[in-house]
mmCIF file with all atom_site columns, C-alpha atoms in Angstrom:
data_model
loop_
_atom_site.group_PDB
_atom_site.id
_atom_site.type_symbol
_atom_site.label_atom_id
_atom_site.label_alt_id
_atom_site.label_comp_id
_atom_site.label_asym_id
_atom_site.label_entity_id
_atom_site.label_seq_id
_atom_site.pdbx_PDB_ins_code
_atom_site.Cartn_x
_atom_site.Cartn_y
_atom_site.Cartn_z
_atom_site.occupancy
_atom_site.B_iso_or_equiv
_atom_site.pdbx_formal_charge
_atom_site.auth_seq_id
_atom_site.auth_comp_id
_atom_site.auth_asym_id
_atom_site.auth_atom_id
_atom_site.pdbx_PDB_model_num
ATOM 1   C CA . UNK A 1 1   ? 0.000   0.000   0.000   1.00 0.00 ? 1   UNK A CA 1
ATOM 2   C CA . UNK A 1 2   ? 1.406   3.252   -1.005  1.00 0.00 ? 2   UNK A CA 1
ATOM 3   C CA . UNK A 1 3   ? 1.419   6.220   1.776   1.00 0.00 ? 3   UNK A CA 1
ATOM 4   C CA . UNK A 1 4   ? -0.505  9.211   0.351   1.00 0.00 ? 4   UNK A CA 1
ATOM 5   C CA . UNK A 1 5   ? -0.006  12.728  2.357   1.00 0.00 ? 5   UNK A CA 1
ATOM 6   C CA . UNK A 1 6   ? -0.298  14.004  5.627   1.00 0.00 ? 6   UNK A CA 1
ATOM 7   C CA . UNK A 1 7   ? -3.413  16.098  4.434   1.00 0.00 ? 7   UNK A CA 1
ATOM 8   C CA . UNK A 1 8   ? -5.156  12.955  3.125   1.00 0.00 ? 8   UNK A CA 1
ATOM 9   C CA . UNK A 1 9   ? -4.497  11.367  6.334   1.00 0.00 ? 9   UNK A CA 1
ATOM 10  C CA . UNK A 1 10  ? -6.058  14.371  8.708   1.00 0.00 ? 10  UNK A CA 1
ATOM 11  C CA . UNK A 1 11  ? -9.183  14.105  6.064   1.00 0.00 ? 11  UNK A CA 1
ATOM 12  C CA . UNK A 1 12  ? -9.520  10.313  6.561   1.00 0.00 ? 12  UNK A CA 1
ATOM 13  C CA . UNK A 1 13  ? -9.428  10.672  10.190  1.00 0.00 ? 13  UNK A CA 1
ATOM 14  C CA . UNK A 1 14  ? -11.877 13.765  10.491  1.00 0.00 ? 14  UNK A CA 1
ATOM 15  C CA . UNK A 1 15  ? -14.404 11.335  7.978   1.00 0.00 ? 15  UNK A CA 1
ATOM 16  C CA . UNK A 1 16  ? -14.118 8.860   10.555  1.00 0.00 ? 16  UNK A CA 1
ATOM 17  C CA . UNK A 1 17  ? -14.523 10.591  13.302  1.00 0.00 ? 17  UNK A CA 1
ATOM 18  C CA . UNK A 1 18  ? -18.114 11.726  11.630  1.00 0.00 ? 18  UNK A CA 1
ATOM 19  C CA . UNK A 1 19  ? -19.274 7.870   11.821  1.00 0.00 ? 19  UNK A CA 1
ATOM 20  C CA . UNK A 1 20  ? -22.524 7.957   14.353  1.00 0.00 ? 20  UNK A CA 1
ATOM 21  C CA . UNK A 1 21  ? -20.407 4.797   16.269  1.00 0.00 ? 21  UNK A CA 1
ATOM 22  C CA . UNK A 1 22  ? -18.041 2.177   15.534  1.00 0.00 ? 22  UNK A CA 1
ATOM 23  C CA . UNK A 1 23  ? -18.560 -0.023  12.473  1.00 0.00 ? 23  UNK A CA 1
ATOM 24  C CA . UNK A 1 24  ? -17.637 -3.532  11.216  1.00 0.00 ? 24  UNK A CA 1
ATOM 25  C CA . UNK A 1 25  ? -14.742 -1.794  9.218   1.00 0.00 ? 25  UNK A CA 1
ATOM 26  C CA . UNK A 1 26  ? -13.321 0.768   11.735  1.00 0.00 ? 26  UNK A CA 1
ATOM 27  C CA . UNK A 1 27  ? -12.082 0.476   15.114  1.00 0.00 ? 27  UNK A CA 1
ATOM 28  C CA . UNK A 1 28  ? -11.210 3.326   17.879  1.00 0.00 ? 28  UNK A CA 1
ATOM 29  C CA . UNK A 1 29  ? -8.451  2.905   20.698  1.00 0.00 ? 29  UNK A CA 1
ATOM 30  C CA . UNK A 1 30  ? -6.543  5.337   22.523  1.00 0.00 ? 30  UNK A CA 1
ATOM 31  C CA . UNK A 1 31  ? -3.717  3.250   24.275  1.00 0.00 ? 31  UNK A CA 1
ATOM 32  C CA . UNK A 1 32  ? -4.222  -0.366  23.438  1.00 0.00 ? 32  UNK A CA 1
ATOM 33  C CA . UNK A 1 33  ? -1.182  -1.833  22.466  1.00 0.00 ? 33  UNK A CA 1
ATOM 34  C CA . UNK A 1 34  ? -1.348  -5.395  23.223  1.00 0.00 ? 34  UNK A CA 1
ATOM 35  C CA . UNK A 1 35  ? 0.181   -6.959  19.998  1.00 0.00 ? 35  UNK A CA 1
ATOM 36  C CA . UNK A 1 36  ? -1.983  -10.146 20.063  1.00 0.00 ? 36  UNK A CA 1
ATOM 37  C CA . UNK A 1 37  ? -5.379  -8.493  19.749  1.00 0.00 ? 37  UNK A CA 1
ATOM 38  C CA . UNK A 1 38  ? -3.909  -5.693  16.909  1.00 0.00 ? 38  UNK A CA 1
ATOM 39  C CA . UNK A 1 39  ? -3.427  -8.669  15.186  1.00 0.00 ? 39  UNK A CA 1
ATOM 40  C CA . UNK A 1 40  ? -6.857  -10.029 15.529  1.00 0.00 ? 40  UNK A CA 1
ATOM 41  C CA . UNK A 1 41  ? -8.293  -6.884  14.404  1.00 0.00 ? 41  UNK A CA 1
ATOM 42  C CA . UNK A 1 42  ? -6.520  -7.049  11.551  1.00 0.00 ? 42  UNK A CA 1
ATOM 43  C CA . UNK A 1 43  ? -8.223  -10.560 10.752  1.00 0.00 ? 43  UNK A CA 1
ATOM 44  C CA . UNK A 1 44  ? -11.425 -9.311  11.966  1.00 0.00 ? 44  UNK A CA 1
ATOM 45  C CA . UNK A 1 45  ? -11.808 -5.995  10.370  1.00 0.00 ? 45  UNK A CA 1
ATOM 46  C CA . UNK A 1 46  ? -10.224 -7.032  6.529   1.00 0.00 ? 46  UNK A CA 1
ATOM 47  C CA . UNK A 1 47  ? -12.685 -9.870  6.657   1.00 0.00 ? 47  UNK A CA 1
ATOM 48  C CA . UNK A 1 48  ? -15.676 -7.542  7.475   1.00 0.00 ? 48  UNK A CA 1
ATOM 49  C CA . UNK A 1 49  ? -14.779 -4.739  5.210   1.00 0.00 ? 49  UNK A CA 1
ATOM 50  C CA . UNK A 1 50  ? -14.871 -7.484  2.536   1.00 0.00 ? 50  UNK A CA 1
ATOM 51  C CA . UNK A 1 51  ? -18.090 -8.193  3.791   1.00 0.00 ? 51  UNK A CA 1
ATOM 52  C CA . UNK A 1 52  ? -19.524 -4.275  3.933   1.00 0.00 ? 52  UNK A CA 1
ATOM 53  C CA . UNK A 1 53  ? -18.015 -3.679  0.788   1.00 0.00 ? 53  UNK A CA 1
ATOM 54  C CA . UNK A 1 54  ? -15.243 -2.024  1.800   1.00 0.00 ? 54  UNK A CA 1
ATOM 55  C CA . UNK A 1 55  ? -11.944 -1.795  -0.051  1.00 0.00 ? 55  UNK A CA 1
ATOM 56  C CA . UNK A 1 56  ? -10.342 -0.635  3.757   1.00 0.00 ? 56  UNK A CA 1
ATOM 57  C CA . UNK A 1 57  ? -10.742 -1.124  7.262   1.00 0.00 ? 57  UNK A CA 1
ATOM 58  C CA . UNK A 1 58  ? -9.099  1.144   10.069  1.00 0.00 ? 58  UNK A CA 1
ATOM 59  C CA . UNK A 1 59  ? -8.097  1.051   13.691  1.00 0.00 ? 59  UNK A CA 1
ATOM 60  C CA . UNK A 1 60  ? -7.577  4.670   14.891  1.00 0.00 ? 60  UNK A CA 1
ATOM 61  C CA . UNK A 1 61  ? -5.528  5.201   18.206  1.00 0.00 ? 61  UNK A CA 1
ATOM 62  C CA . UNK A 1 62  ? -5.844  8.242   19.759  1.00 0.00 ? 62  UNK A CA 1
ATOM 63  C CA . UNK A 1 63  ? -9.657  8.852   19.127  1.00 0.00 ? 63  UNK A CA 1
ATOM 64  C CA . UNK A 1 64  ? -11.998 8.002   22.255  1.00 0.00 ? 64  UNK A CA 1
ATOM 65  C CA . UNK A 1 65  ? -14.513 4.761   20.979  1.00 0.00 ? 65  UNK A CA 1
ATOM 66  C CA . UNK A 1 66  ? -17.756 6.699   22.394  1.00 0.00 ? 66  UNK A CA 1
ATOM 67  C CA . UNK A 1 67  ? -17.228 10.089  22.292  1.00 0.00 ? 67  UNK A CA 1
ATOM 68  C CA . UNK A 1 68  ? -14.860 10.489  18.639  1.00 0.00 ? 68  UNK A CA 1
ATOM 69  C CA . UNK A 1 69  ? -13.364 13.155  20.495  1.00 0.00 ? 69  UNK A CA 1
ATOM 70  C CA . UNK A 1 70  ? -9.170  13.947  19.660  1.00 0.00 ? 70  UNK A CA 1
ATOM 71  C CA . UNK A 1 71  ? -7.089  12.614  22.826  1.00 0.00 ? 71  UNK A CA 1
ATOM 72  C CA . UNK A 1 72  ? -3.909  11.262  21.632  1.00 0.00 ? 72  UNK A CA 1
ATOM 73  C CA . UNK A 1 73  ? -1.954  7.754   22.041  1.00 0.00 ? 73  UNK A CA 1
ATOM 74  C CA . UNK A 1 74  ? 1.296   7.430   23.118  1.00 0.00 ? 74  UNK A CA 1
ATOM 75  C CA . UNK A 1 75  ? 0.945   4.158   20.771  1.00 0.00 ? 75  UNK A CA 1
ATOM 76  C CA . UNK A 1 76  ? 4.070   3.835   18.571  1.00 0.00 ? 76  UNK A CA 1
ATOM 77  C CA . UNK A 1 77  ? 3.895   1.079   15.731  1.00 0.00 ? 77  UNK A CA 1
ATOM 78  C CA . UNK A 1 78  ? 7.966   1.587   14.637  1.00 0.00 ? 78  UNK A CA 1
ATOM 79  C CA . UNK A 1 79  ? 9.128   1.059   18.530  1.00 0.00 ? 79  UNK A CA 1
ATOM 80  C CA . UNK A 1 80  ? 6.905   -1.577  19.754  1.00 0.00 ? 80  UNK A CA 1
ATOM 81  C CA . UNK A 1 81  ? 8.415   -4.951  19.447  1.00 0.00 ? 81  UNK A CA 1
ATOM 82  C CA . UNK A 1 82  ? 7.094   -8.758  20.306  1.00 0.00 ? 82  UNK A CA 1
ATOM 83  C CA . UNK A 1 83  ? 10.239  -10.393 21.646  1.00 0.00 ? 83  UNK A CA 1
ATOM 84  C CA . UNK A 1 84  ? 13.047  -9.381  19.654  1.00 0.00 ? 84  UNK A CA 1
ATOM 85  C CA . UNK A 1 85  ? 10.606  -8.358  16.402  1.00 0.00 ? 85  UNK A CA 1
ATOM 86  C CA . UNK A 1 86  ? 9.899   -5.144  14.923  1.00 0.00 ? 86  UNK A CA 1
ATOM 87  C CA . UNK A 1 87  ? 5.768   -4.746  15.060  1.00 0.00 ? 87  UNK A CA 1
ATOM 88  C CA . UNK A 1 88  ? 5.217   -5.192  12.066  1.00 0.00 ? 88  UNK A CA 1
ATOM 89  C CA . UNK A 1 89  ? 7.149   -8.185  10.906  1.00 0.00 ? 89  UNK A CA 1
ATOM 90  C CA . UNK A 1 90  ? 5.770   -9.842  13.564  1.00 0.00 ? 90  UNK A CA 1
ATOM 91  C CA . UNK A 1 91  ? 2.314   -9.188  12.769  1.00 0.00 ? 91  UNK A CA 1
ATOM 92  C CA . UNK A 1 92  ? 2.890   -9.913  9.179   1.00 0.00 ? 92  UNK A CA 1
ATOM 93  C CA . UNK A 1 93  ? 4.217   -13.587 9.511   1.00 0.00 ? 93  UNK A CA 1
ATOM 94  C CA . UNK A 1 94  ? 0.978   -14.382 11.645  1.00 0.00 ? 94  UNK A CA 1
ATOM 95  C CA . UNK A 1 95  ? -1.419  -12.997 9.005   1.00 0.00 ? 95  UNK A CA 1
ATOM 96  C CA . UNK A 1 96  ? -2.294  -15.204 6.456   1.00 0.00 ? 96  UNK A CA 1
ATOM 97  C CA . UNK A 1 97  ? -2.293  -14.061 3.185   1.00 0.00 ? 97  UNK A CA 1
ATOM 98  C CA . UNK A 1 98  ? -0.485  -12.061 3.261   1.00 0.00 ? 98  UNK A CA 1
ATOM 99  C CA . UNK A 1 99  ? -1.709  -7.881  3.942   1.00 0.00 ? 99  UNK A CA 1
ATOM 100 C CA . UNK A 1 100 ? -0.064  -4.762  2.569   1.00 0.00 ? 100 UNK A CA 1
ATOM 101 C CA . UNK A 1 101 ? -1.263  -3.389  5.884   1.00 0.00 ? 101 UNK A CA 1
ATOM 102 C CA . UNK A 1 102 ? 0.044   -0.072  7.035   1.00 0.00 ? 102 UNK A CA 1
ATOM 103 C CA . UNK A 1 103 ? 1.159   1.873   10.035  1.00 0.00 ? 103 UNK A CA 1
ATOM 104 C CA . UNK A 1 104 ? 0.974   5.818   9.833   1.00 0.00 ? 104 UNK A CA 1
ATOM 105 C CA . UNK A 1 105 ? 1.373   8.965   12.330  1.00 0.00 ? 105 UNK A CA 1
ATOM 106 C CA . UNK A 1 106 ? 0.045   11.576  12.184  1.00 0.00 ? 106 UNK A CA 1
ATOM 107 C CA . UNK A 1 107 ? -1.094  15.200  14.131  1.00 0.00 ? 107 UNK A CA 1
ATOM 108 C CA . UNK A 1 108 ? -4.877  15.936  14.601  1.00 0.00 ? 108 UNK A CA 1
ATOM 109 C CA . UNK A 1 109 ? -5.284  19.218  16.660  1.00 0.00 ? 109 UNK A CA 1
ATOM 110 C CA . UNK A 1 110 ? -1.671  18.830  18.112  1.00 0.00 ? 110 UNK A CA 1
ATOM 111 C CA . UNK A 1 111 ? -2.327  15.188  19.099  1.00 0.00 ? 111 UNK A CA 1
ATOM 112 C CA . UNK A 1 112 ? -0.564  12.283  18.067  1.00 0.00 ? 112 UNK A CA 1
ATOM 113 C CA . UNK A 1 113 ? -3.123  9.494   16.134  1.00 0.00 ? 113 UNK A CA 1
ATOM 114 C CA . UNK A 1 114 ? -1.931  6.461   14.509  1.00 0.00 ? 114 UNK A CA 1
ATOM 115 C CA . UNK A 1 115 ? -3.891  5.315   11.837  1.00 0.00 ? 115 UNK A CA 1
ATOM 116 C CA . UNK A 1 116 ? -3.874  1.150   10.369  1.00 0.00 ? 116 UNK A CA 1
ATOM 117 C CA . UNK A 1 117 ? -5.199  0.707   7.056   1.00 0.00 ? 117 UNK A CA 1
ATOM 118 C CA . UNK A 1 118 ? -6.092  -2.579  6.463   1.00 0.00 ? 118 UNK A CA 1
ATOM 119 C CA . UNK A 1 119 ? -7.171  -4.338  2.795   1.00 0.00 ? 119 UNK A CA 1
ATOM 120 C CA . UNK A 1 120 ? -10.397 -6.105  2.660   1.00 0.00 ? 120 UNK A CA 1
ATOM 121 C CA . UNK A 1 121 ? -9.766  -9.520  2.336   1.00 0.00 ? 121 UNK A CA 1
ATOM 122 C CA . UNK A 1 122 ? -10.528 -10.884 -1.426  1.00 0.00 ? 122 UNK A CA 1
ATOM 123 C CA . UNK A 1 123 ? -9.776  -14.696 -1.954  1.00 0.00 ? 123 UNK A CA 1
ATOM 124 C CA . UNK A 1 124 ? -10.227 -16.340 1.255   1.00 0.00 ? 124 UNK A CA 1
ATOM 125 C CA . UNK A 1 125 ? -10.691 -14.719 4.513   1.00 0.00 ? 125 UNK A CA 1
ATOM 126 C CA . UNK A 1 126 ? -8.023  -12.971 6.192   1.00 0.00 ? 126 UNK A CA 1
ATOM 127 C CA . UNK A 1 127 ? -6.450  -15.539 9.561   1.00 0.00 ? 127 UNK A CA 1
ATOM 128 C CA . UNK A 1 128 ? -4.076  -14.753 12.335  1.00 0.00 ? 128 UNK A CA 1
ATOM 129 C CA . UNK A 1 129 ? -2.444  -17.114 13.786  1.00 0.00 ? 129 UNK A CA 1
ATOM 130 C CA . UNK A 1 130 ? -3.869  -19.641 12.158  1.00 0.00 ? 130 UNK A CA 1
ATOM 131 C CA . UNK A 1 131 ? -7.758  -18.259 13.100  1.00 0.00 ? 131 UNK A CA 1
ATOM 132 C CA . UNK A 1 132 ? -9.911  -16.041 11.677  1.00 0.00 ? 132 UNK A CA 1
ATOM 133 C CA . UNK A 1 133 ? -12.003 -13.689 12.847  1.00 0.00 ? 133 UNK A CA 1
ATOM 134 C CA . UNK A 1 134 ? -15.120 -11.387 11.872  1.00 0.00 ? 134 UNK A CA 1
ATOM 135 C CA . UNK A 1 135 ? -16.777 -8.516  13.613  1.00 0.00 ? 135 UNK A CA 1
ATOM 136 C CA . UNK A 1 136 ? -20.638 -8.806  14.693  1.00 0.00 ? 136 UNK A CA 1
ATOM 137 C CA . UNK A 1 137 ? -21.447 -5.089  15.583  1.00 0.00 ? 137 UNK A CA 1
ATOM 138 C CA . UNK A 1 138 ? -18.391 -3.476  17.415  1.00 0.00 ? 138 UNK A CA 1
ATOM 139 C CA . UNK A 1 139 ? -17.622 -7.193  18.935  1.00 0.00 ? 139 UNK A CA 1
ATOM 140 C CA . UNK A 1 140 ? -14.545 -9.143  17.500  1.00 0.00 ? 140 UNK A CA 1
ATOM 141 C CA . UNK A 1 141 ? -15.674 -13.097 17.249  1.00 0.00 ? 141 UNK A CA 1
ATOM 142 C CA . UNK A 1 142 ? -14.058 -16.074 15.559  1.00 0.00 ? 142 UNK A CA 1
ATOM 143 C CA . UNK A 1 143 ? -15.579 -16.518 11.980  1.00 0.00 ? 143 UNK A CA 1
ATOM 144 C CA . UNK A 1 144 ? -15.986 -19.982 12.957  1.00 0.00 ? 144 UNK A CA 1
ATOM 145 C CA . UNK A 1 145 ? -18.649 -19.260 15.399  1.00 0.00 ? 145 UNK A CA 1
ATOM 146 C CA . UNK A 1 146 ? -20.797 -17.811 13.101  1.00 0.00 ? 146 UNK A CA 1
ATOM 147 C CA . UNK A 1 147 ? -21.313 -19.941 9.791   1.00 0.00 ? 147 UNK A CA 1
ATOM 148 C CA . UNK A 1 148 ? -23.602 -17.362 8.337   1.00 0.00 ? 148 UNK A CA 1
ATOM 149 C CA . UNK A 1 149 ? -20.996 -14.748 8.133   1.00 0.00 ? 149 UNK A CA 1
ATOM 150 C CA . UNK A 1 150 ? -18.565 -17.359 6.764   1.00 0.00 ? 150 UNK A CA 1
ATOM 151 C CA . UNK A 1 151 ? -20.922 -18.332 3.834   1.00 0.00 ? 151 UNK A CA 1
ATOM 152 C CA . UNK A 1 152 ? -21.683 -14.756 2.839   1.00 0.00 ? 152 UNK A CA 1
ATOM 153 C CA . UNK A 1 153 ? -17.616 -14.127 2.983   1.00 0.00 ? 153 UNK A CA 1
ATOM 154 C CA . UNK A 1 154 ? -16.912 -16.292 0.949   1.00 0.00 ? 154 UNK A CA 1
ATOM 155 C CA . UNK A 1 155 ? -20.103 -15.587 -1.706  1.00 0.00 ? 155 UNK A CA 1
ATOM 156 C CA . UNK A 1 156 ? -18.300 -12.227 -1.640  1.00 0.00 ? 156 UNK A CA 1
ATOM 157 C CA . UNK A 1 157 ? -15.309 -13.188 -3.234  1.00 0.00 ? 157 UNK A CA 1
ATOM 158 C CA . UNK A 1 158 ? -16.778 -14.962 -5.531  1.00 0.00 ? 158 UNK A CA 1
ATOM 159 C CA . UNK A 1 159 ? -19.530 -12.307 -6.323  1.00 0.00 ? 159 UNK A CA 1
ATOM 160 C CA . UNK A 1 160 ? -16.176 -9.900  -7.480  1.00 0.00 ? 160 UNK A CA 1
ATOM 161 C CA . UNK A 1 161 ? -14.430 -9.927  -10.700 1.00 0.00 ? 161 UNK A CA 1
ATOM 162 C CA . UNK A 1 162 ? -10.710 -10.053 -10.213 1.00 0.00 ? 162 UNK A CA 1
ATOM 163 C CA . UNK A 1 163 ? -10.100 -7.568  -12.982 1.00 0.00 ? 163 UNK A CA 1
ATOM 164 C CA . UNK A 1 164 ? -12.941 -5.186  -10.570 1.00 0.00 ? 164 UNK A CA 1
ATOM 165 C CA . UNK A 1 165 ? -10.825 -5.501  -7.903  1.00 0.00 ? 165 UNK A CA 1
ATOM 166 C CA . UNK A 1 166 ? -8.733  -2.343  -6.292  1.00 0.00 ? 166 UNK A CA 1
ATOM 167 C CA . UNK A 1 167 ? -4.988  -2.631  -6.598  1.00 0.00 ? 167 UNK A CA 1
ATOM 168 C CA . UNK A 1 168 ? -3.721  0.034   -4.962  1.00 0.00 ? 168 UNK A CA 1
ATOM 169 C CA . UNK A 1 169 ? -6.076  2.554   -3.535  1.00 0.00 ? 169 UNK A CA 1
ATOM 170 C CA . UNK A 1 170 ? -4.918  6.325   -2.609  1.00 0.00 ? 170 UNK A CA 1
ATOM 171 C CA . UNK A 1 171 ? -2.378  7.039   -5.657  1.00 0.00 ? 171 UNK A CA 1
ATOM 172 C CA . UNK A 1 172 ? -2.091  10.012  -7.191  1.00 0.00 ? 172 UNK A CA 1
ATOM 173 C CA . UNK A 1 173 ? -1.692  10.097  -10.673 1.00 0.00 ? 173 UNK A CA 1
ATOM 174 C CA . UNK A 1 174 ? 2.368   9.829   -10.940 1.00 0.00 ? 174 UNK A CA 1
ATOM 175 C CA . UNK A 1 175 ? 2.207   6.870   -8.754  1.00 0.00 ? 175 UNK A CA 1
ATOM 176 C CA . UNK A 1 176 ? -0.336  5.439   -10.999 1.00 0.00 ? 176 UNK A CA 1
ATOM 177 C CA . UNK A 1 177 ? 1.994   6.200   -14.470 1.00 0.00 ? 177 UNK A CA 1
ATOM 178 C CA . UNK A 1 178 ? 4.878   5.280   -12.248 1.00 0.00 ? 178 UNK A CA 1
ATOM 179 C CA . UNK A 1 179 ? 3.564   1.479   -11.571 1.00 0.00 ? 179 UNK A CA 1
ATOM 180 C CA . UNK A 1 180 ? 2.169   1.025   -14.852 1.00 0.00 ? 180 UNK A CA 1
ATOM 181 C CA . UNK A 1 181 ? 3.603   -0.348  -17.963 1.00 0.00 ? 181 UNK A CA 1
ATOM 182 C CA . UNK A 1 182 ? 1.886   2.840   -20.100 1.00 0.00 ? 182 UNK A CA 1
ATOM 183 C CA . UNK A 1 183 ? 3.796   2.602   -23.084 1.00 0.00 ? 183 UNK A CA 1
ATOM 184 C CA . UNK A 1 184 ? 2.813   -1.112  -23.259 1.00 0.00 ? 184 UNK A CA 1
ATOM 185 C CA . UNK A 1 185 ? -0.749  -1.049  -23.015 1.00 0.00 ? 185 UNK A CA 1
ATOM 186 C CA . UNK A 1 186 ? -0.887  1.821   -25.900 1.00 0.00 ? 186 UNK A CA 1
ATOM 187 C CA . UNK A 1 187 ? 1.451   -0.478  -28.147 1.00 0.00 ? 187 UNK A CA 1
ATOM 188 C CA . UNK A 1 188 ? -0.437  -3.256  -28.051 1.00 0.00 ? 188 UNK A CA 1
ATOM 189 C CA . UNK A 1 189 ? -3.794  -1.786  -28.552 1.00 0.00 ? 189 UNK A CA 1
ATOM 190 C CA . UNK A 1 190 ? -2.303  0.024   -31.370 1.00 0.00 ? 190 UNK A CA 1
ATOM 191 C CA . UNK A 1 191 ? -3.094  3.501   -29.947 1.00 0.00 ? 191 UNK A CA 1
ATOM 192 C CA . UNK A 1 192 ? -1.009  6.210   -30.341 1.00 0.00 ? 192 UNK A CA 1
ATOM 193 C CA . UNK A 1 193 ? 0.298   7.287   -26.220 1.00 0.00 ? 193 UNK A CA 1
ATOM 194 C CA . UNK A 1 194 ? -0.954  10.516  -25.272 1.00 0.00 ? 194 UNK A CA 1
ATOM 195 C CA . UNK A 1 195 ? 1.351   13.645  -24.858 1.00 0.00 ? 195 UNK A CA 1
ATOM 196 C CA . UNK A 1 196 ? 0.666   13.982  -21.258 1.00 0.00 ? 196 UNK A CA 1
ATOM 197 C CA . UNK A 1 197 ? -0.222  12.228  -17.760 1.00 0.00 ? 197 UNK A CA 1
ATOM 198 C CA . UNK A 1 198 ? -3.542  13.395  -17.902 1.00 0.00 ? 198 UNK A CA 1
ATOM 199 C CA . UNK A 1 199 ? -4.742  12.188  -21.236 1.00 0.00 ? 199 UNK A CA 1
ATOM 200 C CA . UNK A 1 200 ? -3.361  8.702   -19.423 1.00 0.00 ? 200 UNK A CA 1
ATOM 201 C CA . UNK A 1 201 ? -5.212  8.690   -16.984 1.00 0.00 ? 201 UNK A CA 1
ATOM 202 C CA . UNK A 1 202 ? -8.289  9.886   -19.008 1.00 0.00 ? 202 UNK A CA 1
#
């Protein structure tokens, strides 16, 4: 997943703050850092954002769960550790497949949040440590506990086109030319390449 801006970040987490209460897809703490249940979240919420049609799911530290209100964490993703591994790596050999999950700071009214975006699960649903979870309401439960939700997971995958699905998400437009083959496409569809970035992305 590609970081966009700081300003895209402060937008995201003013949108979510709007949200009448937590949601299948998004996820409020202020200090919570035990490792084992950020990891669980990350099950839960990519398999229920698949579920709400939702290309991302969030946990937001630093935002109060009933209020919304701005407090803070003192959360850091790049210094917490599990044993002798960095966060992330840790998380990342427990999650199965494989997420391009993502870890980002950032200042909302001269407060410290930390924002995780988390992909929607799309060919099987999302595990950690070898379970996998699902959220009913703005409760985390294993999926296996409730077949109905399993079923309609996996109908969802099925129910999507790969060549429908989202890549990357947040790009700008030199990020987009950047990844792409451009110059390809245009040769072999025997179309002459536009003169600028714009008429590419047109």
């Amino acid at each position: 997943m590609i970081r966009a801006s700081e300003d895209y970040y402060k937008s995201l987490v003013e949108r979510l703050r709007r949200l009448p209460t937590e949601t299948e897809w998004a996820e409020f703490k202020c200090n919570n850092e035990n490792v084992q249940m950020i990891g669980e979240y990350i099950s839960a919420l990519s398999n229920s954002a698949a579920l709400n049609g939702k290309e991302t799911a969030y946990v937001i530290w630093g935002i109060d769960d009933v209020t919304h209100e701005v407090n803070g964490t003192g959360f850091s993703p790049a210094k917490t550790k599990k044993g002798s591994q960095e966060l992330e790596n840790w998380l990342a050999g427990l999650t199965s497949p494989n997420l391009d999950f993502v870890f980002t700071e950032v200042t909302v009214e001269d407060k410290k949040v930390v924002v995780l975006e988390i992909p929607k699960a799309t060919v099987r649903p999302v595990s950690f440590g070898g379970t996998e979870f699902i959220r009913i309401g703005s409760y985390k439960k294993k999926l296996k506990e409730f077949p109905e939700k399993e079923r309609a997971l996996w109908r969802s995958f099925e129910n999507t086109a790969y060549e429908l699905r989202t890549a990357l998400s947040n790009v700008t437009e030199e990020d987009v030319t950047a990844l792409l083959d451009c110059a390809a496409y245009y040769t072999l569809l025997k179309l002459p390449l536009p003169t600028n970035r714009s008429g590419i992305i047109d």
